[in-house]
């Protein structure tokens, strides 16, 4: 805000608006900076924090797709941008421990309402976490996969000239995929994109876990559109 505008507001006894306009200008400048810069990262983090409330309000008030949000905030395409998402998440005052506990509570409630059938596939998944001292990550991975058995997909959608219904297996693959080695990740992504193109479907965000078995997972990735974030844990 220029000095003339400040003096004008003061003459009208509207000094309180000066800070408001200055804050708006600062946020506007930070939004523009983030739309045109990816480094240095310390400045990225600073401008991201300044625009937190603005971004939250925009996302909540505008019904935009993930692709549109990523277009509006291109810095999210950076491999380490998940740390920025973490910063926004901290605004909700939830810790990782809170999220894990709430997830387990949620899953227990779903299990009460939609008990699992005694099937080979579900029994095999349960066996992963029934061994001694399974990690929280292993428990969550298995529970994610079990959800599709507890609440199987229903209904059909029309694709071109045909009707299509997802199977339980396809539903699980839309949530989380298992790669035994990191070298499998690119293949998994490519196959998912090809299948979506063939069926005329969009790809929703999904997880890729890496390890020789689901109980021995040592790598965690989040795939959003064509962006892949490597994270340290399921939460």
PDB file of C-alpha atoms in Angstrom:
ATOM      1  CA  UNK A   1       0.000   0.000   0.000  1.00  0.00           C
ATOM      2  CA  UNK A   2       1.434   3.425  -0.972  1.00  0.00           C
ATOM      3  CA  UNK A   3       1.877   6.288   1.503  1.00  0.00           C
ATOM      4  CA  UNK A   4      -0.915   8.380  -0.026  1.00  0.00           C
ATOM      5  CA  UNK A   5      -3.458   5.594   0.570  1.00  0.00           C
ATOM      6  CA  UNK A   6      -2.243   5.181   4.140  1.00  0.00           C
ATOM      7  CA  UNK A   7      -2.611   8.901   4.871  1.00  0.00           C
ATOM      8  CA  UNK A   8      -6.068   8.908   3.313  1.00  0.00           C
ATOM      9  CA  UNK A   9      -7.246   6.056   5.535  1.00  0.00           C
ATOM     10  CA  UNK A  10      -5.783   7.787   8.589  1.00  0.00           C
ATOM     11  CA  UNK A  11      -7.646  11.001   7.740  1.00  0.00           C
ATOM     12  CA  UNK A  12     -10.857   8.962   7.672  1.00  0.00           C
ATOM     13  CA  UNK A  13     -10.004   7.348  11.034  1.00  0.00           C
ATOM     14  CA  UNK A  14      -9.707   3.981   9.314  1.00  0.00           C
ATOM     15  CA  UNK A  15      -6.185   3.143  10.480  1.00  0.00           C
ATOM     16  CA  UNK A  16      -7.330  -0.393  11.304  1.00  0.00           C
ATOM     17  CA  UNK A  17      -7.751  -1.125   7.592  1.00  0.00           C
ATOM     18  CA  UNK A  18      -4.112  -0.352   6.803  1.00  0.00           C
ATOM     19  CA  UNK A  19      -2.832  -3.612   8.276  1.00  0.00           C
ATOM     20  CA  UNK A  20      -5.666  -5.512   6.559  1.00  0.00           C
ATOM     21  CA  UNK A  21      -4.694  -4.168   3.139  1.00  0.00           C
ATOM     22  CA  UNK A  22      -1.002  -4.693   3.843  1.00  0.00           C
ATOM     23  CA  UNK A  23      -1.682  -8.310   4.842  1.00  0.00           C
ATOM     24  CA  UNK A  24      -3.710  -8.849   1.654  1.00  0.00           C
ATOM     25  CA  UNK A  25      -0.866  -7.414  -0.409  1.00  0.00           C
ATOM     26  CA  UNK A  26       1.657  -9.686   1.325  1.00  0.00           C
ATOM     27  CA  UNK A  27      -0.496 -12.758   0.664  1.00  0.00           C
ATOM     28  CA  UNK A  28      -1.005 -11.731  -2.970  1.00  0.00           C
ATOM     29  CA  UNK A  29       2.757 -11.303  -3.445  1.00  0.00           C
ATOM     30  CA  UNK A  30       3.424 -14.713  -1.868  1.00  0.00           C
ATOM     31  CA  UNK A  31       0.834 -16.419  -4.093  1.00  0.00           C
ATOM     32  CA  UNK A  32       2.468 -14.915  -7.195  1.00  0.00           C
ATOM     33  CA  UNK A  33       5.922 -15.909  -5.958  1.00  0.00           C
ATOM     34  CA  UNK A  34       4.835 -19.532  -5.439  1.00  0.00           C
ATOM     35  CA  UNK A  35       3.285 -19.652  -8.896  1.00  0.00           C
ATOM     36  CA  UNK A  36       6.601 -18.698 -10.483  1.00  0.00           C
ATOM     37  CA  UNK A  37       9.330 -20.156  -8.259  1.00  0.00           C
ATOM     38  CA  UNK A  38      10.425 -23.538  -6.931  1.00  0.00           C
ATOM     39  CA  UNK A  39      13.542 -22.479  -5.040  1.00  0.00           C
ATOM     40  CA  UNK A  40      15.236 -21.687  -2.766  1.00  0.00           C
ATOM     41  CA  UNK A  41      13.248 -24.084  -0.612  1.00  0.00           C
ATOM     42  CA  UNK A  42      13.503 -21.927   2.521  1.00  0.00           C
ATOM     43  CA  UNK A  43      11.616 -19.170   0.678  1.00  0.00           C
ATOM     44  CA  UNK A  44       9.107 -21.689  -0.664  1.00  0.00           C
ATOM     45  CA  UNK A  45       8.328 -22.754   2.904  1.00  0.00           C
ATOM     46  CA  UNK A  46       8.052 -19.148   4.077  1.00  0.00           C
ATOM     47  CA  UNK A  47       5.652 -18.086   1.295  1.00  0.00           C
ATOM     48  CA  UNK A  48       3.667 -21.296   1.767  1.00  0.00           C
ATOM     49  CA  UNK A  49       3.074 -20.509   5.447  1.00  0.00           C
ATOM     50  CA  UNK A  50       2.011 -16.945   4.624  1.00  0.00           C
ATOM     51  CA  UNK A  51      -0.640 -18.224   2.199  1.00  0.00           C
ATOM     52  CA  UNK A  52      -1.963 -21.046   4.411  1.00  0.00           C
ATOM     53  CA  UNK A  53      -5.299 -19.475   5.427  1.00  0.00           C
ATOM     54  CA  UNK A  54      -5.870 -18.050   1.940  1.00  0.00           C
ATOM     55  CA  UNK A  55      -5.217 -21.426   0.316  1.00  0.00           C
ATOM     56  CA  UNK A  56      -7.430 -23.284   2.772  1.00  0.00           C
ATOM     57  CA  UNK A  57     -10.346 -20.906   2.145  1.00  0.00           C
ATOM     58  CA  UNK A  58      -9.910 -21.111  -1.638  1.00  0.00           C
ATOM     59  CA  UNK A  59      -9.869 -24.911  -1.670  1.00  0.00           C
ATOM     60  CA  UNK A  60     -12.882 -25.132   0.642  1.00  0.00           C
ATOM     61  CA  UNK A  61     -14.945 -22.562  -1.265  1.00  0.00           C
ATOM     62  CA  UNK A  62     -14.104 -23.661  -4.807  1.00  0.00           C
ATOM     63  CA  UNK A  63     -15.024 -27.149  -5.943  1.00  0.00           C
ATOM     64  CA  UNK A  64     -11.816 -27.808  -7.863  1.00  0.00           C
ATOM     65  CA  UNK A  65     -10.219 -31.076  -8.913  1.00  0.00           C
ATOM     66  CA  UNK A  66      -6.779 -32.119  -7.699  1.00  0.00           C
ATOM     67  CA  UNK A  67      -5.409 -31.372 -11.179  1.00  0.00           C
ATOM     68  CA  UNK A  68      -6.753 -27.809 -10.939  1.00  0.00           C
ATOM     69  CA  UNK A  69      -5.295 -27.340  -7.452  1.00  0.00           C
ATOM     70  CA  UNK A  70      -1.906 -28.569  -8.667  1.00  0.00           C
ATOM     71  CA  UNK A  71      -2.153 -26.158 -11.597  1.00  0.00           C
ATOM     72  CA  UNK A  72      -2.940 -23.248  -9.279  1.00  0.00           C
ATOM     73  CA  UNK A  73      -0.134 -24.259  -6.893  1.00  0.00           C
ATOM     74  CA  UNK A  74       2.574 -25.687  -9.225  1.00  0.00           C
ATOM     75  CA  UNK A  75       5.047 -26.035  -6.370  1.00  0.00           C
ATOM     76  CA  UNK A  76       3.011 -29.093  -5.296  1.00  0.00           C
ATOM     77  CA  UNK A  77       4.553 -30.951  -8.235  1.00  0.00           C
ATOM     78  CA  UNK A  78       7.952 -30.779  -6.533  1.00  0.00           C
ATOM     79  CA  UNK A  79       9.043 -34.198  -5.134  1.00  0.00           C
ATOM     80  CA  UNK A  80       9.367 -32.835  -1.594  1.00  0.00           C
ATOM     81  CA  UNK A  81       6.128 -30.832  -1.692  1.00  0.00           C
ATOM     82  CA  UNK A  82       4.520 -33.378   0.633  1.00  0.00           C
ATOM     83  CA  UNK A  83       6.268 -31.450   3.422  1.00  0.00           C
ATOM     84  CA  UNK A  84       4.188 -28.416   2.438  1.00  0.00           C
ATOM     85  CA  UNK A  85       1.011 -30.493   2.631  1.00  0.00           C
ATOM     86  CA  UNK A  86       2.167 -31.606   6.095  1.00  0.00           C
ATOM     87  CA  UNK A  87       2.428 -27.937   7.094  1.00  0.00           C
ATOM     88  CA  UNK A  88      -1.158 -27.312   6.014  1.00  0.00           C
ATOM     89  CA  UNK A  89      -2.229 -30.435   7.874  1.00  0.00           C
ATOM     90  CA  UNK A  90      -0.639 -29.167  11.098  1.00  0.00           C
ATOM     91  CA  UNK A  91      -3.129 -26.300  10.927  1.00  0.00           C
ATOM     92  CA  UNK A  92      -5.769 -28.856  11.989  1.00  0.00           C
ATOM     93  CA  UNK A  93      -3.782 -29.556  15.177  1.00  0.00           C
ATOM     94  CA  UNK A  94      -3.634 -33.291  14.511  1.00  0.00           C
ATOM     95  CA  UNK A  95      -0.507 -35.339  15.168  1.00  0.00           C
ATOM     96  CA  UNK A  96       0.458 -38.564  13.404  1.00  0.00           C
ATOM     97  CA  UNK A  97      -0.431 -40.412  16.589  1.00  0.00           C
ATOM     98  CA  UNK A  98      -3.896 -38.809  16.575  1.00  0.00           C
ATOM     99  CA  UNK A  99      -4.430 -39.911  12.978  1.00  0.00           C
ATOM    100  CA  UNK A 100      -3.326 -43.487  13.642  1.00  0.00           C
ATOM    101  CA  UNK A 101      -5.554 -43.804  16.714  1.00  0.00           C
ATOM    102  CA  UNK A 102      -8.540 -42.321  14.907  1.00  0.00           C
ATOM    103  CA  UNK A 103      -7.962 -44.622  11.960  1.00  0.00           C
ATOM    104  CA  UNK A 104      -7.938 -47.730  14.183  1.00  0.00           C
ATOM    105  CA  UNK A 105     -11.123 -46.514  15.911  1.00  0.00           C
ATOM    106  CA  UNK A 106     -12.765 -45.914  12.531  1.00  0.00           C
ATOM    107  CA  UNK A 107     -11.771 -49.343  11.233  1.00  0.00           C
ATOM    108  CA  UNK A 108     -13.111 -51.058  14.366  1.00  0.00           C
ATOM    109  CA  UNK A 109     -16.483 -49.355  13.897  1.00  0.00           C
ATOM    110  CA  UNK A 110     -16.638 -50.375  10.224  1.00  0.00           C
ATOM    111  CA  UNK A 111     -15.700 -53.937  11.183  1.00  0.00           C
ATOM    112  CA  UNK A 112     -18.624 -54.039  13.635  1.00  0.00           C
ATOM    113  CA  UNK A 113     -21.079 -52.847  10.992  1.00  0.00           C
ATOM    114  CA  UNK A 114     -19.641 -54.784   8.040  1.00  0.00           C
ATOM    115  CA  UNK A 115     -17.965 -57.929   9.417  1.00  0.00           C
ATOM    116  CA  UNK A 116     -15.590 -59.755   7.114  1.00  0.00           C
ATOM    117  CA  UNK A 117     -16.596 -63.024   5.531  1.00  0.00           C
ATOM    118  CA  UNK A 118     -14.498 -66.107   6.204  1.00  0.00           C
ATOM    119  CA  UNK A 119     -12.658 -66.193   2.869  1.00  0.00           C
ATOM    120  CA  UNK A 120      -9.206 -67.279   1.786  1.00  0.00           C
ATOM    121  CA  UNK A 121      -8.126 -63.800   0.644  1.00  0.00           C
ATOM    122  CA  UNK A 122      -9.255 -62.016   3.807  1.00  0.00           C
ATOM    123  CA  UNK A 123      -7.782 -64.733   6.021  1.00  0.00           C
ATOM    124  CA  UNK A 124      -4.440 -64.380   4.238  1.00  0.00           C
ATOM    125  CA  UNK A 125      -4.497 -60.617   4.746  1.00  0.00           C
ATOM    126  CA  UNK A 126      -5.391 -60.992   8.417  1.00  0.00           C
ATOM    127  CA  UNK A 127      -2.499 -63.422   8.890  1.00  0.00           C
ATOM    128  CA  UNK A 128      -0.082 -60.608   7.995  1.00  0.00           C
ATOM    129  CA  UNK A 129      -0.945 -58.684  11.157  1.00  0.00           C
ATOM    130  CA  UNK A 130      -1.715 -61.619  13.438  1.00  0.00           C
ATOM    131  CA  UNK A 131       1.983 -62.425  13.798  1.00  0.00           C
ATOM    132  CA  UNK A 132       4.051 -61.046  16.678  1.00  0.00           C
ATOM    133  CA  UNK A 133       4.449 -57.271  16.924  1.00  0.00           C
ATOM    134  CA  UNK A 134       3.253 -56.056  13.509  1.00  0.00           C
ATOM    135  CA  UNK A 135       4.057 -52.400  12.867  1.00  0.00           C
ATOM    136  CA  UNK A 136       1.312 -49.784  12.760  1.00  0.00           C
ATOM    137  CA  UNK A 137       2.136 -49.304   9.077  1.00  0.00           C
ATOM    138  CA  UNK A 138       1.582 -53.005   8.353  1.00  0.00           C
ATOM    139  CA  UNK A 139      -1.736 -52.916  10.212  1.00  0.00           C
ATOM    140  CA  UNK A 140      -2.946 -49.877   8.274  1.00  0.00           C
ATOM    141  CA  UNK A 141      -1.900 -51.338   4.909  1.00  0.00           C
ATOM    142  CA  UNK A 142      -3.823 -54.548   5.557  1.00  0.00           C
ATOM    143  CA  UNK A 143      -6.844 -52.655   6.863  1.00  0.00           C
ATOM    144  CA  UNK A 144      -6.901 -50.470   3.747  1.00  0.00           C
ATOM    145  CA  UNK A 145      -6.997 -53.626   1.643  1.00  0.00           C
ATOM    146  CA  UNK A 146      -9.660 -55.250   3.818  1.00  0.00           C
ATOM    147  CA  UNK A 147     -11.973 -52.254   3.428  1.00  0.00           C
ATOM    148  CA  UNK A 148     -12.802 -53.278  -0.136  1.00  0.00           C
ATOM    149  CA  UNK A 149     -13.951 -56.686   1.152  1.00  0.00           C
ATOM    150  CA  UNK A 150     -16.006 -55.118   3.944  1.00  0.00           C
ATOM    151  CA  UNK A 151     -17.619 -52.539   1.654  1.00  0.00           C
ATOM    152  CA  UNK A 152     -17.408 -54.071  -1.845  1.00  0.00           C
ATOM    153  CA  UNK A 153     -18.065 -51.880  -4.896  1.00  0.00           C
ATOM    154  CA  UNK A 154     -21.659 -51.794  -6.087  1.00  0.00           C
ATOM    155  CA  UNK A 155     -23.448 -50.500  -9.141  1.00  0.00           C
ATOM    156  CA  UNK A 156     -22.230 -49.999 -12.666  1.00  0.00           C
ATOM    157  CA  UNK A 157     -21.024 -46.999 -14.631  1.00  0.00           C
ATOM    158  CA  UNK A 158     -21.477 -46.422 -18.322  1.00  0.00           C
ATOM    159  CA  UNK A 159     -18.229 -46.269 -20.296  1.00  0.00           C
ATOM    160  CA  UNK A 160     -18.683 -45.514 -23.980  1.00  0.00           C
ATOM    161  CA  UNK A 161     -21.084 -48.222 -25.183  1.00  0.00           C
ATOM    162  CA  UNK A 162     -20.595 -50.627 -22.295  1.00  0.00           C
ATOM    163  CA  UNK A 163     -21.398 -50.858 -18.602  1.00  0.00           C
ATOM    164  CA  UNK A 164     -18.535 -51.392 -16.185  1.00  0.00           C
ATOM    165  CA  UNK A 165     -18.420 -52.602 -12.580  1.00  0.00           C
ATOM    166  CA  UNK A 166     -15.253 -52.643 -10.488  1.00  0.00           C
ATOM    167  CA  UNK A 167     -14.223 -55.886  -8.836  1.00  0.00           C
ATOM    168  CA  UNK A 168     -12.986 -56.063  -5.243  1.00  0.00           C
ATOM    169  CA  UNK A 169      -9.471 -56.620  -6.552  1.00  0.00           C
ATOM    170  CA  UNK A 170      -9.663 -53.501  -8.740  1.00  0.00           C
ATOM    171  CA  UNK A 171     -11.066 -51.530  -5.832  1.00  0.00           C
ATOM    172  CA  UNK A 172      -8.082 -52.523  -3.675  1.00  0.00           C
ATOM    173  CA  UNK A 173      -5.678 -51.575  -6.466  1.00  0.00           C
ATOM    174  CA  UNK A 174      -7.270 -48.137  -6.662  1.00  0.00           C
ATOM    175  CA  UNK A 175      -6.321 -47.522  -3.021  1.00  0.00           C
ATOM    176  CA  UNK A 176      -2.964 -49.194  -2.482  1.00  0.00           C
ATOM    177  CA  UNK A 177      -0.488 -51.166  -4.583  1.00  0.00           C
ATOM    178  CA  UNK A 178       2.405 -53.350  -3.465  1.00  0.00           C
ATOM    179  CA  UNK A 179       5.808 -53.203  -5.182  1.00  0.00           C
ATOM    180  CA  UNK A 180       8.356 -55.760  -4.009  1.00  0.00           C
ATOM    181  CA  UNK A 181      11.289 -53.593  -5.136  1.00  0.00           C
ATOM    182  CA  UNK A 182      11.571 -49.857  -5.979  1.00  0.00           C
ATOM    183  CA  UNK A 183      12.229 -50.756  -9.614  1.00  0.00           C
ATOM    184  CA  UNK A 184       8.615 -51.923  -9.927  1.00  0.00           C
ATOM    185  CA  UNK A 185       7.160 -48.482  -9.191  1.00  0.00           C
ATOM    186  CA  UNK A 186       7.443 -47.029 -12.716  1.00  0.00           C
ATOM    187  CA  UNK A 187       5.872 -50.144 -14.223  1.00  0.00           C
ATOM    188  CA  UNK A 188       2.997 -49.992 -11.727  1.00  0.00           C
ATOM    189  CA  UNK A 189       2.337 -46.334 -12.562  1.00  0.00           C
ATOM    190  CA  UNK A 190       2.461 -46.942 -16.319  1.00  0.00           C
ATOM    191  CA  UNK A 191       0.092 -49.915 -16.120  1.00  0.00           C
ATOM    192  CA  UNK A 192      -2.353 -47.890 -14.042  1.00  0.00           C
ATOM    193  CA  UNK A 193      -2.312 -45.008 -16.539  1.00  0.00           C
ATOM    194  CA  UNK A 194      -2.784 -47.344 -19.528  1.00  0.00           C
ATOM    195  CA  UNK A 195      -5.708 -49.105 -17.889  1.00  0.00           C
ATOM    196  CA  UNK A 196      -7.396 -45.813 -16.993  1.00  0.00           C
ATOM    197  CA  UNK A 197      -6.982 -44.548 -20.564  1.00  0.00           C
ATOM    198  CA  UNK A 198      -8.387 -47.784 -21.976  1.00  0.00           C
ATOM    199  CA  UNK A 199     -11.485 -47.580 -19.785  1.00  0.00           C
ATOM    200  CA  UNK A 200     -11.856 -43.814 -19.957  1.00  0.00           C
ATOM    201  CA  UNK A 201     -11.432 -43.437 -16.193  1.00  0.00           C
ATOM    202  CA  UNK A 202      -9.599 -40.847 -14.124  1.00  0.00           C
ATOM    203  CA  UNK A 203      -6.877 -41.894 -11.684  1.00  0.00           C
ATOM    204  CA  UNK A 204      -7.486 -40.937  -8.077  1.00  0.00           C
ATOM    205  CA  UNK A 205      -4.588 -40.515  -5.612  1.00  0.00           C
ATOM    206  CA  UNK A 206      -3.264 -43.878  -4.441  1.00  0.00           C
ATOM    207  CA  UNK A 207      -0.509 -45.394  -2.308  1.00  0.00           C
ATOM    208  CA  UNK A 208       2.425 -47.575  -3.321  1.00  0.00           C
ATOM    209  CA  UNK A 209       4.170 -49.562  -0.599  1.00  0.00           C
ATOM    210  CA  UNK A 210       7.524 -51.229  -1.208  1.00  0.00           C
ATOM    211  CA  UNK A 211       8.911 -54.335   0.455  1.00  0.00           C
ATOM    212  CA  UNK A 212       9.318 -58.093  -0.019  1.00  0.00           C
ATOM    213  CA  UNK A 213       6.012 -58.691   1.819  1.00  0.00           C
ATOM    214  CA  UNK A 214       3.249 -56.497   3.234  1.00  0.00           C
ATOM    215  CA  UNK A 215       4.625 -57.163   6.712  1.00  0.00           C
ATOM    216  CA  UNK A 216       8.135 -56.065   5.686  1.00  0.00           C
ATOM    217  CA  UNK A 217       7.318 -52.824   3.921  1.00  0.00           C
ATOM    218  CA  UNK A 218      10.153 -50.293   4.018  1.00  0.00           C
ATOM    219  CA  UNK A 219       9.098 -47.694   1.446  1.00  0.00           C
ATOM    220  CA  UNK A 220       5.991 -45.542   1.147  1.00  0.00           C
ATOM    221  CA  UNK A 221       4.890 -43.460  -1.832  1.00  0.00           C
ATOM    222  CA  UNK A 222       1.856 -41.330  -2.635  1.00  0.00           C
ATOM    223  CA  UNK A 223       0.945 -40.983  -6.303  1.00  0.00           C
ATOM    224  CA  UNK A 224      -1.157 -37.936  -7.203  1.00  0.00           C
ATOM    225  CA  UNK A 225      -1.747 -37.405 -10.898  1.00  0.00           C
ATOM    226  CA  UNK A 226       1.793 -37.797 -12.324  1.00  0.00           C
ATOM    227  CA  UNK A 227       3.523 -36.664  -9.130  1.00  0.00           C
ATOM    228  CA  UNK A 228       5.142 -39.221  -6.822  1.00  0.00           C
ATOM    229  CA  UNK A 229       5.904 -38.325  -3.202  1.00  0.00           C
ATOM    230  CA  UNK A 230       8.192 -40.537  -1.136  1.00  0.00           C
ATOM    231  CA  UNK A 231       7.084 -40.368   2.501  1.00  0.00           C
ATOM    232  CA  UNK A 232       8.409 -41.953   5.680  1.00  0.00           C
ATOM    233  CA  UNK A 233       5.269 -43.667   6.951  1.00  0.00           C
ATOM    234  CA  UNK A 234       1.605 -44.356   6.209  1.00  0.00           C
ATOM    235  CA  UNK A 235       0.750 -41.398   8.456  1.00  0.00           C
TER     236      UNK A 235
END
